[in-house]
Structure formats: structure tokens, C-alpha cells
Amino acid sequence: MSEQPVVGIDLGTSNTVIAVVADNKATVIPDRDGRRIHPSVVSFHPNGTVLVGQEAKRRRIIDPKNTVYSAKRLIGRSFRAEPVQESTKRLPYDVVEGENQQPVIVARGNEYTIPEISAFILRHVRALAEDYTGQKIESAVITVPANFDDGQREATRAAGRIAGLNVLRILNEPTAAALAYGYGRGITSRVVIYDFGGGTFDITCLQLNDRVFEVLSTAGDTFLGGDDIDERITDYMVDIFLRQTRVDLRYNIGGMARLRSVAEQIKCQLSSRPKAVVQVQEIAYGEGGQSLDLGFTLTVEALNAMARDLVQRSFLICDEAMKLGNVTATQIDDVVLVGGSTKMPMVREGVKGYFGIEARTDINPDEVVAVGAAIQAAALARSGVSASAPGSVLLDVTPRALGMAVVGGYADTIIDRNQQIPVEQSRVFTTSQDNQQVVRIQVCQGESRTFAENQALGELLLEGLRPAARGEVQIEVRFEIDTNGILQVSAVDLETGRAQNARVQVIGTSSEEAISQMAARQDQMPAPVDHVPDEEVTGVHTG
């Protein structure tokens, strides 16, 4: 490669994939053992090493208290949010509330924000790319679920910055998948990207017209994914073991960690086999220190019964996306599957039943997003940050409406849901009280007319207003969403021109100062690695 390479990174809940374009071809980058899928797991070893990838995933069983997985479900969220609270009840590692309501991981006496955890993963895959290309990697496109809100996007970009990367673009995963599917093919087609990953679900409908990739609609659930299916299998195993032995494993952190690992293996096996025969040895100890084993058989039919309502939730979201895009399922020409959960036969059968066509099976659902991100990264590197892939146009949309609080507890929508980005809109408001000198602009995301029913994102203050009667002072509030889907809010006193222009520090995210401090801390830490001398793991077998 003569030019400095740039990469596309699919930073997933379960796995991370990195790709690069070389000689006009996108290639997924393997590790030293040839594996192209890298677990999004970080483990803090007793010797001070930070492990990422396969070895870290193995330590979920050995050291669950200090091994972090599924962190993407927490990124950019408020610690107090109900989904976060539900998650922390099941996670074996400690999560506490940090600055600005951020979830913070506690491992070996140290605290790490979620963007820091993600930065370890990004540093690891960047090192793989540098080994593969023989060149330094400084810039990347990082993908996120289409339904990620402003805080989650900001936090993902912060993770890239903490890892020392210049983040060229935060790109929606379905849009990246569509780019990998359609770029260079010159086709006209209406396509659905059905993205059922480890932690999130997205459905995006696009119109492809040669080199124009236009998103018609998108919808999703950032707490619906393969992790939820794993938890159903785990609960099933806990109940079986309780009936067999009268021992409740819910109070056994190590035992639960092993069961969650087995649950994932069972789910994967039942994607290609009719049944799984499971033996988990020495899962707990009974009276007199006698070892207790778990043994059972699980069929595909039994798994389908456990997971059916989760899969059906995805099709309710499909209904929402079809309505938003003013299209019907029968008007879809092609369905592209993304995410490991789409390998489940029940999911594929459900997709066929919903859309009436077979989904594409010639596209790797684990790699397609990273490939599309790499195509976009190469284009941005060649043409500048405002470009799409060479000769193509990407037209994305806002996943949710954005607005602000107004008098009476109501919300006024400034930017509608499903509006093309980049976009900016403004409204003129007046003061609501006599002699009001400060205006607090509370920003929210959601479609409800009641502010409290939407998701509060943050606030901005405009100070120094002229004392006057209520309604005399006019303030223009402007919302701007950039190509990353990230919001900037400005407020101007129209009489004096006094302005306050800033990115709202969204609840659950870090300040600029904190991001700089975290980046400096990462620079001082040893690079994360994917290997330490072997440690014995006993008693897990499925077959």
C-alpha cells in the first residue's frame, strides 16, 4: 500500500471486525491465528495485562469479576436508565454510577468508563491492522446501530479518540451493509437490512439507484439481541440444575459465568444441528464437597420456544419501519442479513415469512458491516470528510425526533424522525417569565408531546438576556445534525446577537476534558494483547 491505509471497524456487542481497502478490494483483517472475528471482550489480568479478544473471552469463565463483555449495551447511556439497571443485575462484573450518570466498570480496583473499555478493543484491532498492512493506522470509520441516540454516538466517537484514532465518520451499520451489498454493482433495488446482532436490532429500508443509497426508514431496539437469547438458555439451565440438585446457581458468580458461555455455544450449535447434548462438569459442589455436574439435551424446537417472543419483537419493529418508509413487505426486492443472530433457522424462516422472499445467504452477516465501513473509509481518505464512497451518494436519516422542553411540561419537535441528514432546523421562542435573564434549553429525543415521556439528552444555558416583560425577548434555537448523526444546539438572543453554541453534553457521556484525560491514561498503559500463557479451564463440553 503506497497511501496510508484507513480502516472500517464494526464495533459490535459480541464481536468486532476490522477491514481495509487495498488495490480497490475490501479485506477483513485476521489475527495471527487467521480468525477474522474478534470478541468484544476485555479482561484485566492479575499480572496487569489487559487482554482483548479470544483469550479475554476465555477468561469470562476463569475471572468473571474482571472480564467485561457486552459493554456496547451500556455505552452512552445513563446509569439510571431502566435497561441499564436490568443489565447490571445480570452482569458478573461491577458497574457503578460515574460522572454525568455514566456507567463505570470497576475492575481490580480501577474504574473505567464504557468508552475506555471500547477503546481497548479498538486499540487491539488497530494493532492487527498495522501488523497486516505494515503501516501505521491513524484514521477509521466506526459503525453504530442505526437506532443509536446522540449520546451513544458521541460515546462511540469518544472511544475512537481515546484509542488514538481520528474518527472520520460514525456510520450506521445498516447503511454500511448496504454499501457493501450494492457498491459498484450499478443496481436499482429496494433493499432491507435486517440486523439482529448480539446486543441490538435494527431494520433499515433503502432505495438503491445505481450509485445513490437512500435510506427510506429505519427503526430498532438497542436492547434486543443474541445476548437476550443466551440469557433465556442460561435461565433454562439454572432451572434444570435446581431441579436436579436443589442448588440455585444464581448465587454462584463463577457457575453463572460458565453457564453463559455454554449458552452461547448451544445457540451456535443449534443453528446447524437439530439438538445439542450438553455436559457441564463440576459446575458446583454439594454436601461434603461432592462435585455436581449438569447434563441435558436441548432441541431446536425447545430453543425456538424460548426465543420466539424475542424474534417476534423484531418483526413488530419491521412493521414500524415499513410504515415510516411508506412501503410494504411485498415491495422489497432483497433482504440482507446482518449479525450473528440471523444464523438461527427460526430467524431466517421468520424473515422469509415476513417479506415473502428468501434472504441473501451469499453475504457474510458477520463481516458485511466492516466491509462497507472500509469502503466508506477509503472514500473519505481520498476525497475528504464530506464525501461518500467514490461516485456514490449516501442519504441517511434521523432515527428519532429531536426537540426541546417548552412551558407546561410539553416538548416541541425541532427535527422530525426519519428526516435526511445532515439537517438543521430552527424555532423562535420567547421568554416565559417577566425579567427572565436566563433560558435553559432542555433537549430530548422522542416523538411524545410530553417532555417527560421522551429521553432527556441534556441542556444548554443562554445567559445575560435583557430584563423585559414576558414574551418580549426572542430567542432562536437551532438544532443541527451532522453526517455522523450527532447533534449540535445553538441559541441566539435575536435582539443582542448573544449566542451560546455548543454540543450538548448528553447524559451518560464524558466531557472533553475527561476524554483527553482518558486518552492520556491509555497512552501510558501497555498495549492490550490477545494472549497470555495457557490457564486450565475444566468441565465445559457440548456435543
XYZ file of C-alpha atoms in Angstrom:
543
model
C 0.000 0.000 0.000
C 1.505 3.321 -1.020
C -1.012 5.604 0.735
C -1.502 5.401 4.482
C -4.395 2.956 4.948
C -7.631 3.803 6.736
C -9.899 1.156 8.200
C -13.552 0.396 8.754
C -14.465 -1.012 12.161
C -17.683 -2.776 13.140
C -17.518 -2.334 16.924
C -20.106 -4.912 17.923
C -21.665 -6.015 21.191
C -20.323 -9.580 20.893
C -17.590 -9.243 18.266
C -15.557 -6.618 16.466
C -14.487 -6.818 12.827
C -11.953 -4.586 11.064
C -11.456 -4.257 7.304
C -9.282 -2.267 4.922
C -9.419 -1.444 1.220
C -6.264 -2.347 -0.714
C -5.949 -2.452 -4.501
C -9.651 -1.500 -4.739
C -10.699 -4.554 -2.733
C -12.041 -4.626 0.818
C -10.396 -7.254 3.004
C -11.368 -8.347 6.516
C -8.256 -8.424 8.695
C -7.439 -11.632 10.609
C -5.479 -12.106 13.803
C -2.279 -14.172 13.909
C -4.324 -17.386 14.037
C -6.365 -16.440 10.980
C -9.538 -15.532 12.904
C -11.440 -12.648 11.311
C -13.991 -12.194 14.112
C -12.581 -10.718 17.325
C -14.630 -10.984 20.550
C -15.521 -7.610 22.070
C -14.290 -8.733 25.475
C -11.729 -7.056 27.745
C -10.173 -8.875 30.693
C -7.915 -7.337 33.330
C -5.330 -9.987 34.224
C -3.809 -10.229 37.731
C -0.362 -9.528 36.255
C -1.542 -6.125 34.962
C -2.007 -7.203 31.349
C -5.114 -6.018 29.527
C -6.397 -8.864 27.366
C -8.719 -8.402 24.395
C -10.296 -10.953 22.074
C -10.338 -14.739 22.242
C -8.157 -15.029 25.333
C -10.226 -12.410 27.134
C -13.398 -14.273 26.210
C -11.979 -17.462 27.730
C -11.439 -15.575 30.967
C -15.176 -14.899 31.289
C -15.198 -18.317 32.964
C -11.942 -18.017 34.910
C -12.297 -14.439 36.153
C -15.839 -13.122 35.590
C -15.484 -10.213 38.038
C -12.681 -8.653 35.998
C -13.767 -9.567 32.473
C -16.009 -7.115 30.627
C -18.314 -8.141 27.788
C -21.425 -6.671 26.115
C -20.229 -3.181 27.059
C -21.851 -1.754 23.923
C -25.231 -2.158 25.611
C -24.141 0.395 28.217
C -22.249 2.919 26.086
C -23.587 6.473 26.093
C -26.466 5.612 28.423
C -27.473 6.891 31.813
C -26.595 4.514 34.640
C -30.080 5.181 35.997
C -31.880 4.107 32.804
C -34.093 1.079 33.339
C -32.398 -1.116 30.653
C -29.001 -0.406 32.210
C -30.259 -1.274 35.671
C -31.725 -4.528 34.362
C -28.412 -5.403 32.686
C -26.285 -4.715 35.747
C -28.347 -7.198 37.763
C -27.134 -9.975 35.471
C -23.567 -8.861 34.769
C -20.893 -10.540 36.923
C -18.605 -7.508 36.906
C -19.272 -4.374 38.963
C -20.925 -1.344 37.347
C -21.302 1.892 39.334
C -22.514 5.404 38.575
C -19.846 7.862 37.441
C -19.717 11.498 36.373
C -22.758 12.732 34.426
C -24.619 9.483 35.261
C -22.193 7.377 33.209
C -21.982 3.627 33.855
C -18.453 2.906 35.090
C -16.806 -0.524 35.265
C -14.792 -1.417 38.378
C -12.049 -3.997 37.766
C -9.061 -4.773 40.020
C -9.643 -1.604 41.998
C -9.666 0.692 38.951
C -12.581 2.455 37.306
C -13.109 2.514 33.543
C -15.815 4.295 31.562
C -17.502 2.323 28.788
C -15.698 4.346 26.064
C -12.412 3.333 27.714
C -13.404 -0.333 27.547
C -14.310 0.106 23.888
C -11.001 1.915 23.311
C -9.081 -1.190 24.464
C -10.920 -3.180 21.788
C -10.235 -0.536 19.151
C -6.529 -0.414 20.058
C -6.350 -4.181 19.714
C -7.909 -4.366 16.246
C -5.896 -1.352 15.101
C -2.729 -3.257 16.079
C -3.955 -6.215 13.996
C -4.432 -3.868 11.043
C -0.972 -2.366 11.477
C 0.579 -5.836 11.513
C -1.434 -6.798 8.433
C -0.677 -3.673 6.385
C 2.804 -2.978 7.709
C 1.782 0.664 8.148
C 0.554 2.904 10.929
C -3.227 3.231 11.225
C -4.425 6.644 12.318
C -7.946 7.026 10.890
C -11.101 4.940 10.847
C -14.804 4.835 10.136
C -16.626 3.239 13.089
C -20.149 1.869 12.757
C -23.062 2.062 15.189
C -26.636 0.744 15.182
C -28.940 2.999 13.178
C -31.112 3.478 16.269
C -28.242 4.722 18.460
C -29.077 8.079 20.015
C -26.902 11.166 20.217
C -25.211 10.100 23.461
C -24.363 6.643 22.174
C -22.862 8.113 19.006
C -20.868 10.696 20.965
C -19.566 7.998 23.318
C -18.566 5.747 20.415
C -16.644 8.570 18.792
C -15.041 9.308 22.163
C -13.901 5.661 22.313
C -12.136 6.126 18.999
C -10.447 9.290 20.193
C -9.357 7.642 23.447
C -7.831 4.848 21.347
C -5.832 7.448 19.412
C -7.884 7.215 16.219
C -9.076 10.028 14.008
C -12.718 9.038 13.579
C -13.588 10.075 10.034
C -17.230 9.124 10.320
C -19.727 7.456 12.627
C -21.633 5.352 10.093
C -24.896 3.488 10.621
C -24.385 -0.277 10.458
C -27.242 -0.962 8.023
C -26.006 1.792 5.703
C -22.540 0.228 5.769
C -24.046 -3.173 4.982
C -25.988 -1.689 2.063
C -22.796 -0.108 0.748
C -21.021 -3.468 0.874
C -24.001 -5.106 -0.847
C -24.598 -2.585 -3.619
C -21.433 -0.565 -4.189
C -20.118 -0.889 -7.729
C -22.974 -3.131 -8.891
C -24.987 -0.397 -10.612
C -28.306 -1.849 -9.483
C -31.728 -0.343 -8.875
C -33.373 -2.132 -5.979
C -35.361 -1.617 -2.795
C -33.447 -3.390 -0.069
C -33.993 -4.180 3.594
C -31.080 -4.619 6.003
C -32.260 -6.888 8.825
C -29.597 -6.530 11.508
C -30.015 -8.857 14.504
C -26.750 -8.728 16.419
C -25.527 -9.664 19.862
C -27.000 -6.707 21.693
C -29.081 -4.648 19.267
C -31.646 -4.975 16.493
C -32.035 -2.623 13.511
C -34.198 -2.707 10.415
C -33.425 -0.262 7.617
C -35.165 0.094 4.254
C -33.123 1.625 1.436
C -33.690 2.553 -2.175
C -30.621 1.833 -4.298
C -30.487 3.665 -7.625
C -27.133 2.908 -9.212
C -24.796 4.971 -7.026
C -27.413 6.578 -4.795
C -28.055 4.823 -1.457
C -31.146 6.461 0.042
C -32.433 5.365 3.446
C -36.222 5.376 3.351
C -36.719 4.482 7.006
C -35.055 2.927 9.999
C -36.220 1.536 13.336
C -34.658 -0.542 16.054
C -34.219 -1.620 19.652
C -30.840 -1.146 21.312
C -31.721 -3.795 23.910
C -32.748 -6.692 21.694
C -30.183 -9.223 20.511
C -28.475 -12.564 20.848
C -27.480 -11.753 24.434
C -31.153 -11.982 25.370
C -31.430 -15.426 23.799
C -28.302 -16.508 25.693
C -29.929 -15.375 28.928
C -33.045 -17.448 28.177
C -30.866 -20.542 27.694
C -28.925 -19.711 30.852
C -32.133 -19.422 32.891
C -33.277 -22.755 31.443
C -30.042 -24.422 32.600
C -30.306 -22.851 36.050
C -33.829 -24.259 36.429
C -32.761 -27.735 35.295
C -29.818 -27.756 37.707
C -32.045 -26.572 40.552
C -34.483 -29.428 39.904
C -31.668 -31.959 39.623
C -29.607 -30.893 42.653
C -31.627 -28.330 44.681
C -28.690 -25.944 44.223
C -29.517 -22.478 42.875
C -26.639 -21.261 40.683
C -27.929 -17.697 40.599
C -25.854 -17.063 43.720
C -22.714 -18.594 42.201
C -20.868 -15.988 40.077
C -18.401 -18.478 38.646
C -21.096 -21.029 37.876
C -23.265 -18.453 36.126
C -20.318 -17.275 34.039
C -19.730 -20.832 32.860
C -23.403 -21.315 32.041
C -23.484 -18.134 29.963
C -20.509 -19.379 27.982
C -22.222 -22.718 27.427
C -25.470 -20.948 26.441
C -23.712 -19.151 23.607
C -22.171 -22.438 22.412
C -25.576 -24.148 22.490
C -27.185 -21.344 20.480
C -24.457 -21.545 17.846
C -24.669 -25.350 17.633
C -28.437 -25.307 17.220
C -28.063 -23.032 14.205
C -26.761 -26.047 12.266
C -27.865 -29.116 14.274
C -31.252 -30.436 15.422
C -30.133 -30.883 19.026
C -27.291 -30.240 21.471
C -26.211 -32.763 24.092
C -24.754 -30.773 26.957
C -22.442 -31.833 29.776
C -21.080 -29.212 32.190
C -18.773 -30.802 34.739
C -18.131 -29.604 38.291
C -20.464 -26.643 37.949
C -20.941 -26.549 41.732
C -20.281 -28.560 44.896
C -22.784 -30.251 47.161
C -22.652 -31.704 50.651
C -19.242 -32.941 51.664
C -17.621 -31.146 48.720
C -19.030 -33.555 46.165
C -18.812 -32.123 42.638
C -22.105 -31.594 40.845
C -22.496 -31.834 37.064
C -25.189 -30.619 34.704
C -26.339 -32.787 31.837
C -29.272 -32.378 29.459
C -30.306 -32.305 25.806
C -31.789 -29.244 24.101
C -33.556 -29.408 20.743
C -34.021 -26.680 18.148
C -37.747 -26.781 18.856
C -37.175 -26.118 22.562
C -34.820 -23.217 21.777
C -37.371 -21.756 19.371
C -40.000 -21.849 22.105
C -37.666 -19.952 24.446
C -36.712 -17.275 21.925
C -39.886 -16.916 19.847
C -41.170 -13.762 21.556
C -37.768 -12.062 21.155
C -37.691 -12.820 17.443
C -41.300 -11.683 17.069
C -40.352 -8.344 18.643
C -38.028 -7.792 15.696
C -40.921 -8.101 13.257
C -43.021 -5.588 15.186
C -40.105 -3.204 14.643
C -40.132 -4.178 10.947
C -43.783 -3.093 10.867
C -42.748 0.282 12.262
C -40.004 0.742 9.661
C -42.267 -0.248 6.762
C -44.896 2.260 7.905
C -42.320 5.032 8.270
C -40.968 4.387 4.784
C -44.423 4.132 3.204
C -43.571 0.711 1.786
C -44.941 -2.771 2.257
C -43.039 -6.000 2.782
C -44.076 -7.200 -0.683
C -42.361 -4.179 -2.272
C -38.929 -5.282 -1.027
C -36.633 -6.733 -3.710
C -33.854 -8.083 -1.498
C -33.162 -8.765 2.174
C -29.607 -8.648 3.535
C -28.998 -10.333 6.882
C -26.519 -8.808 9.316
C -25.408 -10.080 12.734
C -24.728 -13.475 14.212
C -28.288 -13.986 15.452
C -29.507 -14.151 11.845
C -27.832 -17.557 11.550
C -30.619 -19.063 13.647
C -33.017 -21.053 11.427
C -36.049 -19.568 13.199
C -34.864 -16.048 12.377
C -34.269 -16.860 8.708
C -37.646 -18.585 8.441
C -39.297 -15.581 10.094
C -37.635 -13.180 7.663
C -38.820 -15.277 4.715
C -42.340 -15.384 6.099
C -42.457 -11.637 6.715
C -41.019 -10.429 3.408
C -42.110 -13.339 1.246
C -38.628 -13.841 -0.219
C -35.507 -15.743 0.734
C -32.885 -13.569 2.419
C -29.449 -13.364 0.847
C -27.175 -16.142 2.094
C -24.167 -15.270 -0.091
C -23.169 -12.317 2.106
C -21.310 -12.983 5.351
C -23.530 -11.492 8.097
C -20.578 -11.146 10.483
C -18.342 -9.216 8.067
C -20.580 -7.174 5.767
C -20.745 -4.097 8.028
C -16.959 -3.826 8.405
C -16.535 -4.216 4.642
C -18.951 -1.346 3.987
C -17.222 0.791 6.612
C -13.866 0.139 4.941
C -15.263 1.191 1.547
C -16.533 4.414 3.090
C -13.255 4.989 4.972
C -11.225 4.659 1.776
C -13.522 7.142 0.028
C -13.257 9.677 2.850
C -9.476 9.368 2.901
C -9.303 10.071 -0.830
C -11.963 12.742 -1.127
C -12.311 14.415 2.270
C -14.666 14.055 5.194
C -17.749 15.248 3.317
C -17.527 12.518 0.683
C -19.333 9.256 0.193
C -17.830 6.224 -1.477
C -16.348 7.323 -4.851
C -19.118 8.324 -7.216
C -21.862 7.339 -4.735
C -24.253 9.308 -2.546
C -25.313 8.139 0.932
C -28.569 9.650 2.174
C -29.222 8.636 5.789
C -31.974 9.685 8.198
C -32.569 10.585 11.825
C -33.718 7.530 13.823
C -35.795 9.562 16.318
C -37.293 13.035 16.566
C -35.335 15.695 18.447
C -36.895 18.535 20.369
C -36.836 20.708 23.470
C -38.900 21.409 26.566
C -41.469 24.191 26.436
C -43.869 25.655 29.009
C -46.292 23.265 30.685
C -44.100 20.180 30.548
C -44.559 19.776 26.822
C -41.951 19.077 24.115
C -41.682 20.916 20.817
C -40.185 18.870 17.983
C -37.420 20.687 16.112
C -36.230 17.887 13.832
C -38.674 15.197 12.811
C -37.991 11.479 12.867
C -36.830 9.929 9.592
C -35.525 13.232 8.213
C -32.498 13.132 5.902
C -29.167 14.171 7.389
C -27.219 16.382 7.545
C -30.019 18.729 8.546
C -30.604 21.889 10.532
C -33.826 23.421 11.765
C -34.634 26.367 13.999
C -37.511 27.768 16.023
C -38.037 31.195 17.596
C -39.250 31.221 21.202
C -39.926 33.984 23.692
C -39.253 34.273 27.402
C -41.948 32.782 29.633
C -41.450 34.999 32.710
C -41.062 38.732 33.413
C -37.433 39.885 33.710
C -36.144 36.458 32.706
C -32.378 36.686 32.122
C -31.506 33.004 31.682
C -33.023 30.436 29.344
C -32.408 26.765 29.995
C -32.812 24.713 26.840
C -33.613 21.099 27.703
C -33.075 18.785 24.748
C -34.885 15.488 24.268
C -35.240 12.638 21.810
C -38.554 11.002 21.058
C -41.936 11.586 19.482
C -44.132 12.280 22.537
C -45.637 15.740 23.041
C -44.888 15.334 26.762
C -41.245 16.049 27.600
C -41.060 13.532 30.462
C -42.121 10.710 28.145
C -39.141 11.331 25.858
C -35.485 10.634 26.538
C -33.761 13.659 28.080
C -30.424 14.224 26.338
C -29.018 17.259 28.140
C -29.317 21.008 28.391
C -27.802 24.306 27.275
C -27.937 27.699 29.040
C -28.313 31.098 27.339
C -27.496 33.807 29.892
C -27.427 37.605 30.033
C -30.830 38.263 28.480
C -32.242 41.793 28.719
C -34.732 42.105 31.598
C -38.107 42.635 29.964
C -41.748 41.671 30.164
C -42.681 38.105 29.415
C -42.734 37.390 25.671
C -40.697 40.449 24.621
C -37.277 38.788 24.279
C -36.982 36.453 21.314
C -34.582 33.501 21.257
C -33.771 31.468 18.167
C -32.910 27.853 18.919
C -31.160 25.941 16.140
C -30.644 22.163 16.001
C -28.062 20.775 13.589
C -27.360 17.089 12.953
C -24.148 16.321 11.086
C -23.280 13.363 8.865
C -22.337 11.362 11.973
C -25.869 11.738 13.309
C -24.515 13.874 16.167
C -26.499 16.872 17.387
C -25.296 20.419 17.953
C -27.592 23.008 19.530
C -27.218 26.780 19.376
C -29.292 29.547 20.943
C -29.242 33.234 19.959
C -30.800 36.288 21.596
C -32.179 37.901 18.420
C -32.066 41.412 19.928
C -28.402 41.434 21.016
C -26.951 38.622 18.914
C -25.625 36.995 22.093
C -25.157 33.308 21.289
C -24.431 30.064 23.031
C -23.245 27.404 20.615
C -22.153 24.019 21.892
C -22.614 20.316 21.642
C -24.897 19.391 24.475
C -23.076 17.215 26.984
C -25.512 14.376 26.816
C -26.385 12.490 29.988
C -24.196 9.397 30.192
C -21.276 10.859 28.211
C -17.890 12.369 29.060
C -16.697 15.961 28.891
C -13.908 16.999 26.511
C -11.525 17.286 29.455
C -12.375 13.782 30.661
C -11.886 12.341 27.160
C -8.423 13.930 26.969
C -7.538 12.507 30.386
C -8.707 9.026 29.382
C -6.702 9.217 26.151
C -3.605 10.181 28.150
C -4.173 7.281 30.534
C -4.455 4.835 27.637
C -1.189 6.167 26.200
C 0.555 5.369 29.484
C -0.847 1.831 29.708
C 0.695 -1.170 27.948
C -0.975 -2.044 24.674
C -3.777 -4.614 25.059
C -2.780 -8.110 23.961
C -4.613 -11.252 22.943
C -2.516 -13.913 24.637
C -1.049 -14.958 27.985
C 0.312 -18.395 28.956
C -2.412 -21.041 28.963
C -4.567 -21.454 32.041
C -6.656 -24.536 32.589
C -10.393 -24.410 32.031
C -12.279 -27.518 33.031
C -15.673 -29.031 32.651
C -17.379 -27.457 29.646
C -18.449 -29.754 26.859
C -21.277 -29.648 24.370
C -21.770 -32.118 21.619
